[in-house]
Amino acid sequence: MGLHHGQVLRILRDEGPNSRAILARRSKLSATTLTHVTAQLLADGSVVEEEPGASGGLGRPALAIRLLPDAHHVAGVHIGAGLVQLTVTNLLGSPKAAASFEYGLPNTSPEALTTRIADEIERLKAVSGVEDLLGVGVGVPGPVDAGQRSILASINTGWRNLPLAGMLERRTGLSVVLEHNVSAMAVAEARFGLGRNVAAVLFVYLRSGLGAGLVVDGMPFRPGGHGAVELGHIQISQDGPLCSCGNHGCLESYVNERVLMRSLGSEGSAPADLLMQLERTASWKPTLARLTDSLAIAISLLTPDLIVFGGHLGDAPDSLFSHLREHLPPRVMPHMREILRLERTSFGSQSGPIGGAAVALDHFFYSGARL
Ligand SMILES: [Zn+2]
């Protein structure tokens, strides 16, 4: 039965209130099954029945079933290299509270990190007044196993085969699911942001590294069952600088926070307007050219309808977007020139934790798993 609940909940999430007749048609469930499912959802408090607007027609209008966004909540966590962001959201990914903290690499053990995350989730519950959470979704800096329980390998943190979901479950008492952190951001855009009703959404995120995540037909793209879209490790020069992956001349070896800060003559932590500052230097043109080259390859291989930019790219000057909008289309197949859209993330600096929350909602609510 869980699957049927999930089907109905996803229709209500994506289309808004609907009558039972329309829900039955959309979900292809029999009237009997649908009545049973909606009765359980009403009893659970996830949906309500309401009078539709004045119909003006004859007879009693059909009652509409509406999702109650604040019926349940989840926690979303983004683990980046040296930074953790957290949020608690409702069923539509709207944040109720947020927090963040930095951690030292490589000195912070995974045990210490999960303890801190568990403490912060408790604090967020208190701040937001949310008593119960359906579960926790964690965006992590590397590909995850098919069961979404372990981080397979994270170059920037040095973690390998780390069973983070179980570790965090023991500390929080909550169910936990993992996803590659930029894939999680792509999921958030596909569910609650610019990528709704878009077939293929590619998210590109620049902070300490350059990551990407792809959602196709609503599902994170996981080549080989656990892969990631390694845009940052497209090799653009065989004799380029050493990359964190051990190869030479990857896009990320040229376009990452540390290298871009060095171009600004600084070694400190990167400011929010990093790319605004870089725009005024001689490094800007080659950076744009390398990004454009790599994105052209990604578009030809992955055919995204929409590319969403986050992290420093979300805060990039308008000139970056006008450059890409002018120079990318001529380099890809004619049909892609018509389709492709390039946008900043709709979640600003919160794309990571809202991504975690979107993954948790998919797993613990919109799958129907909890009913
Ligand atoms: Zn690399």
XYZ file of C-alpha atoms and ligand atoms in Angstrom:
372
model
C 0.000 0.000 0.000
C 2.860 2.365 0.643
C 3.522 2.868 -3.053
C -0.067 3.982 -3.684
C 0.125 6.517 -0.856
C 3.326 7.858 -2.355
C 1.734 8.183 -5.808
C -1.171 10.217 -4.427
C 1.086 12.402 -2.269
C 3.360 13.197 -5.215
C 0.385 14.249 -7.355
C -0.838 16.543 -4.572
C 2.677 17.975 -4.152
C 3.130 18.672 -7.862
C -0.395 19.676 -8.903
C -1.991 21.083 -5.772
C -5.483 20.149 -4.468
C -7.418 17.615 -6.532
C -10.734 15.809 -6.314
C -10.767 12.053 -5.681
C -11.950 11.528 -9.273
C -8.950 13.379 -10.701
C -6.571 11.681 -8.261
C -7.915 8.283 -9.369
C -7.441 9.168 -13.025
C -3.926 10.567 -12.541
C -2.733 7.718 -10.311
C -4.580 5.017 -12.314
C -5.789 3.578 -8.987
C -9.275 2.076 -8.693
C -11.890 4.182 -6.912
C -11.918 1.659 -4.044
C -8.151 1.764 -3.579
C -8.087 5.528 -3.815
C -10.828 5.885 -1.199
C -8.844 3.609 1.093
C -5.584 5.518 0.525
C -7.131 8.962 1.047
C -8.886 7.746 4.214
C -5.527 6.696 5.645
C -3.870 9.963 4.609
C -6.744 11.919 6.210
C -6.402 9.884 9.417
C -2.643 10.445 9.425
C -3.184 14.205 9.099
C -1.068 14.504 5.941
C -4.003 15.784 3.870
C -7.326 17.568 4.451
C -10.594 17.693 2.586
C -11.760 21.107 1.555
C -14.546 22.775 -0.368
C -13.347 23.824 -3.793
C -13.860 27.475 -4.763
C -17.402 28.565 -5.694
C -18.184 26.463 -8.740
C -21.303 28.298 -9.875
C -22.526 24.970 -11.215
C -25.449 22.873 -10.139
C -25.200 20.174 -7.506
C -22.713 19.615 -4.737
C -19.137 20.170 -5.917
C -16.640 17.389 -5.244
C -14.449 17.921 -2.202
C -10.792 18.500 -2.975
C -7.953 16.695 -1.200
C -5.130 19.023 -0.228
C -1.666 18.261 1.136
C -0.991 19.877 4.522
C 2.579 21.191 4.130
C 3.180 21.520 7.872
C 1.803 18.080 8.798
C 5.303 16.609 8.954
C 8.911 17.767 8.844
C 12.359 16.451 7.967
C 15.925 17.549 8.623
C 18.259 18.283 5.710
C 22.034 18.300 6.134
C 24.729 19.369 3.690
C 28.245 18.152 4.420
C 30.815 20.006 2.357
C 34.586 20.040 2.787
C 34.978 21.871 6.113
C 31.372 23.106 6.267
C 28.094 21.621 7.503
C 24.732 23.322 6.897
C 21.471 22.090 8.389
C 17.800 22.887 8.075
C 14.391 21.640 9.163
C 11.751 21.894 6.437
C 8.099 21.075 5.947
C 6.690 18.746 3.264
C 7.270 21.363 0.535
C 10.915 21.957 1.417
C 10.244 25.314 3.125
C 12.816 25.906 5.866
C 11.606 26.411 9.442
C 15.086 26.931 10.892
C 18.681 26.741 9.695
C 22.169 26.441 11.144
C 25.744 25.897 10.000
C 29.184 25.201 11.431
C 32.697 24.755 10.137
C 34.886 21.794 10.958
C 38.612 21.240 10.594
C 39.999 18.820 8.036
C 41.547 16.330 8.426
C 41.416 16.621 12.217
C 37.678 16.141 12.792
C 36.790 12.460 13.080
C 33.543 11.245 11.463
C 32.369 10.279 14.984
C 32.884 13.808 16.295
C 31.193 15.243 13.206
C 28.078 13.042 13.514
C 27.804 13.878 17.228
C 27.865 17.590 16.398
C 25.286 17.129 13.607
C 22.984 15.227 15.997
C 23.292 18.050 18.571
C 22.520 20.681 15.928
C 19.421 18.763 14.762
C 18.141 18.718 18.359
C 18.782 22.451 18.614
C 16.953 23.122 15.315
C 13.949 21.150 16.570
C 13.832 23.331 19.676
C 14.238 26.566 17.682
C 11.586 25.662 15.089
C 9.141 24.124 17.577
C 9.036 20.958 15.464
C 8.712 17.965 17.800
C 8.957 15.038 15.416
C 10.992 14.482 12.286
C 10.213 11.854 9.651
C 13.934 11.409 9.053
C 17.162 13.045 7.976
C 18.580 13.451 4.450
C 22.303 14.113 4.232
C 24.090 15.461 1.173
C 27.675 14.192 1.365
C 30.855 15.161 -0.508
C 31.192 12.058 -2.648
C 29.274 9.192 -4.279
C 27.188 6.925 -2.050
C 26.405 3.195 -2.198
C 23.237 1.925 -3.882
C 21.479 1.559 -0.512
C 22.312 5.210 0.303
C 23.926 4.179 3.620
C 27.651 4.796 3.074
C 29.966 7.338 1.477
C 32.064 5.355 -1.009
C 34.914 7.812 -1.397
C 35.347 11.479 -0.632
C 38.579 12.955 -1.915
C 38.395 16.247 -0.031
C 37.668 14.661 3.364
C 39.626 11.430 2.865
C 36.630 9.246 3.865
C 36.259 5.826 2.223
C 33.358 3.393 2.689
C 32.125 5.408 5.656
C 28.756 4.067 6.967
C 27.548 7.551 7.864
C 23.790 6.802 7.787
C 24.077 4.164 10.538
C 26.412 6.362 12.601
C 23.983 9.265 12.483
C 20.970 7.014 13.159
C 22.594 5.790 16.380
C 23.166 9.355 17.545
C 19.808 10.842 16.520
C 17.409 7.898 16.847
C 16.061 8.970 13.435
C 16.100 7.269 10.020
C 18.839 8.656 7.786
C 19.421 8.536 4.022
C 22.499 9.778 2.116
C 22.926 11.317 -1.333
C 25.842 12.911 -3.182
C 25.585 16.539 -2.067
C 25.252 18.180 -5.489
C 22.817 15.470 -6.657
C 20.739 16.376 -3.593
C 20.728 20.028 -4.744
C 19.506 18.896 -8.165
C 16.720 16.911 -6.469
C 15.655 20.036 -4.532
C 15.446 22.069 -7.753
C 13.476 19.283 -9.470
C 10.947 18.988 -6.627
C 10.571 22.501 -5.250
C 12.577 24.909 -7.407
C 13.279 25.849 -11.008
C 13.376 22.232 -12.201
C 9.724 21.323 -11.626
C 8.336 19.605 -14.747
C 11.784 19.692 -16.349
C 13.034 16.372 -17.767
C 16.753 16.744 -17.003
C 18.227 19.141 -14.440
C 21.992 19.517 -14.059
C 23.211 21.310 -10.933
C 26.744 22.766 -10.960
C 28.226 23.814 -7.612
C 31.482 25.602 -6.904
C 33.018 25.873 -3.477
C 36.177 24.092 -2.349
C 35.686 21.843 -5.400
C 33.556 21.880 -8.517
C 30.729 19.332 -8.294
C 27.720 18.430 -10.386
C 24.535 16.423 -9.959
C 21.948 15.349 -12.512
C 18.281 14.475 -12.067
C 16.590 12.741 -15.015
C 12.815 12.282 -15.041
C 12.753 13.100 -11.352
C 15.416 10.563 -10.355
C 19.074 11.247 -9.473
C 21.271 9.884 -12.262
C 23.457 7.161 -10.743
C 25.559 5.559 -13.429
C 26.774 2.168 -12.247
C 24.346 2.289 -9.344
C 26.485 4.650 -7.312
C 28.242 7.035 -9.654
C 28.398 10.785 -9.688
C 28.572 13.305 -12.511
C 32.244 14.242 -12.302
C 32.140 17.512 -14.223
C 35.030 18.833 -12.126
C 37.244 15.970 -13.259
C 36.890 16.436 -16.994
C 40.526 16.649 -18.044
C 41.066 19.798 -20.057
C 44.876 19.731 -20.161
C 47.092 16.663 -19.796
C 49.989 18.693 -18.440
C 47.868 20.903 -16.210
C 48.168 21.226 -12.411
C 47.843 18.205 -10.130
C 44.184 17.654 -9.206
C 42.879 16.417 -5.830
C 41.894 13.181 -7.637
C 45.522 12.453 -8.561
C 45.084 13.267 -12.247
C 46.479 16.369 -13.951
C 44.660 19.267 -15.569
C 41.067 18.494 -14.475
C 38.638 21.436 -14.619
C 38.593 21.454 -10.787
C 42.375 21.876 -10.638
C 41.850 25.297 -12.271
C 38.437 26.205 -10.885
C 38.292 25.762 -7.105
C 38.214 28.180 -4.161
C 41.871 27.833 -3.222
C 43.217 28.435 -6.730
C 40.806 31.299 -7.423
C 41.738 32.915 -4.087
C 45.390 32.662 -5.065
C 44.546 34.534 -8.281
C 43.243 37.304 -6.030
C 46.541 37.256 -4.127
C 44.972 35.797 -0.982
C 45.186 32.511 0.927
C 42.289 33.121 3.323
C 38.750 31.778 3.280
C 36.758 32.710 0.188
C 34.323 35.634 0.369
C 30.744 35.318 -0.926
C 31.600 37.652 -3.801
C 34.643 35.596 -4.865
C 33.694 35.568 -8.561
C 32.689 39.257 -8.507
C 36.247 40.007 -7.364
C 37.759 37.581 -9.867
C 35.868 39.287 -12.705
C 38.232 42.259 -12.322
C 41.399 40.163 -12.749
C 43.283 38.619 -15.664
C 42.221 35.164 -14.394
C 38.592 35.763 -15.303
C 38.824 35.094 -19.036
C 40.660 31.754 -18.815
C 38.349 30.660 -15.984
C 35.291 31.395 -18.139
C 36.848 29.615 -21.108
C 37.600 26.437 -19.115
C 34.124 26.423 -17.589
C 32.539 26.911 -21.016
C 34.619 24.099 -22.570
C 33.647 21.641 -19.848
C 29.974 22.605 -19.806
C 29.789 22.156 -23.594
C 31.025 18.572 -23.138
C 28.569 17.973 -20.286
C 25.642 19.292 -22.353
C 26.498 17.071 -25.315
C 26.726 13.982 -23.100
C 23.944 14.609 -20.581
C 21.473 16.816 -22.572
C 20.132 18.795 -19.611
C 17.112 21.035 -20.274
C 18.188 23.226 -17.380
C 21.548 23.927 -15.739
C 21.284 25.442 -12.264
C 24.338 27.107 -10.735
C 25.013 27.206 -6.994
C 27.706 28.042 -4.458
C 30.037 30.723 -5.820
C 28.521 30.201 -9.287
C 25.100 31.122 -7.849
C 26.683 34.407 -6.694
C 28.593 34.956 -9.944
C 28.385 38.283 -11.781
C 25.766 38.605 -14.533
C 28.596 38.626 -17.064
C 29.220 34.912 -16.382
C 25.644 34.084 -17.348
C 25.656 36.304 -20.427
C 28.969 34.719 -21.493
C 27.611 31.177 -21.096
C 24.299 32.048 -22.780
C 26.187 33.459 -25.753
C 29.016 30.941 -26.078
C 27.495 27.593 -25.084
C 24.653 27.245 -27.631
C 26.884 27.364 -30.748
C 28.952 24.522 -29.274
C 26.141 22.022 -28.736
C 23.699 20.171 -31.018
C 21.072 22.397 -32.694
C 18.102 20.941 -30.771
C 19.884 21.608 -27.462
C 20.346 25.288 -28.358
C 16.581 25.730 -28.299
C 15.992 23.814 -25.074
C 18.835 24.774 -22.765
C 18.241 27.196 -19.884
C 20.934 28.468 -17.495
C 19.855 29.854 -14.108
C 21.052 30.618 -10.590
C 19.712 28.313 -7.883
C 16.382 29.368 -6.391
C 17.625 28.430 -2.896
C 20.651 30.743 -2.631
C 23.139 29.570 -0.010
C 20.603 27.011 1.268
C 20.644 24.734 -1.797
C 22.714 22.126 0.097
C 20.566 21.619 3.216
C 17.296 21.974 1.255
C 18.754 19.316 -1.059
C 19.219 17.021 1.936
C 15.645 17.716 3.012
C 14.316 16.990 -0.506
C 16.100 13.611 -0.470
C 14.648 12.832 2.982
C 11.140 13.791 1.816
C 11.437 11.543 -1.244
C 12.633 8.660 0.884
C 10.513 8.934 4.003
C 7.309 10.588 2.769
C 6.657 10.800 -0.983
C 7.573 7.133 -1.414
C 4.679 6.352 0.963
C 7.216 4.463 3.082
C 5.983 5.675 6.442
C 2.342 4.638 5.952
Zn 40.496 15.533 -10.975
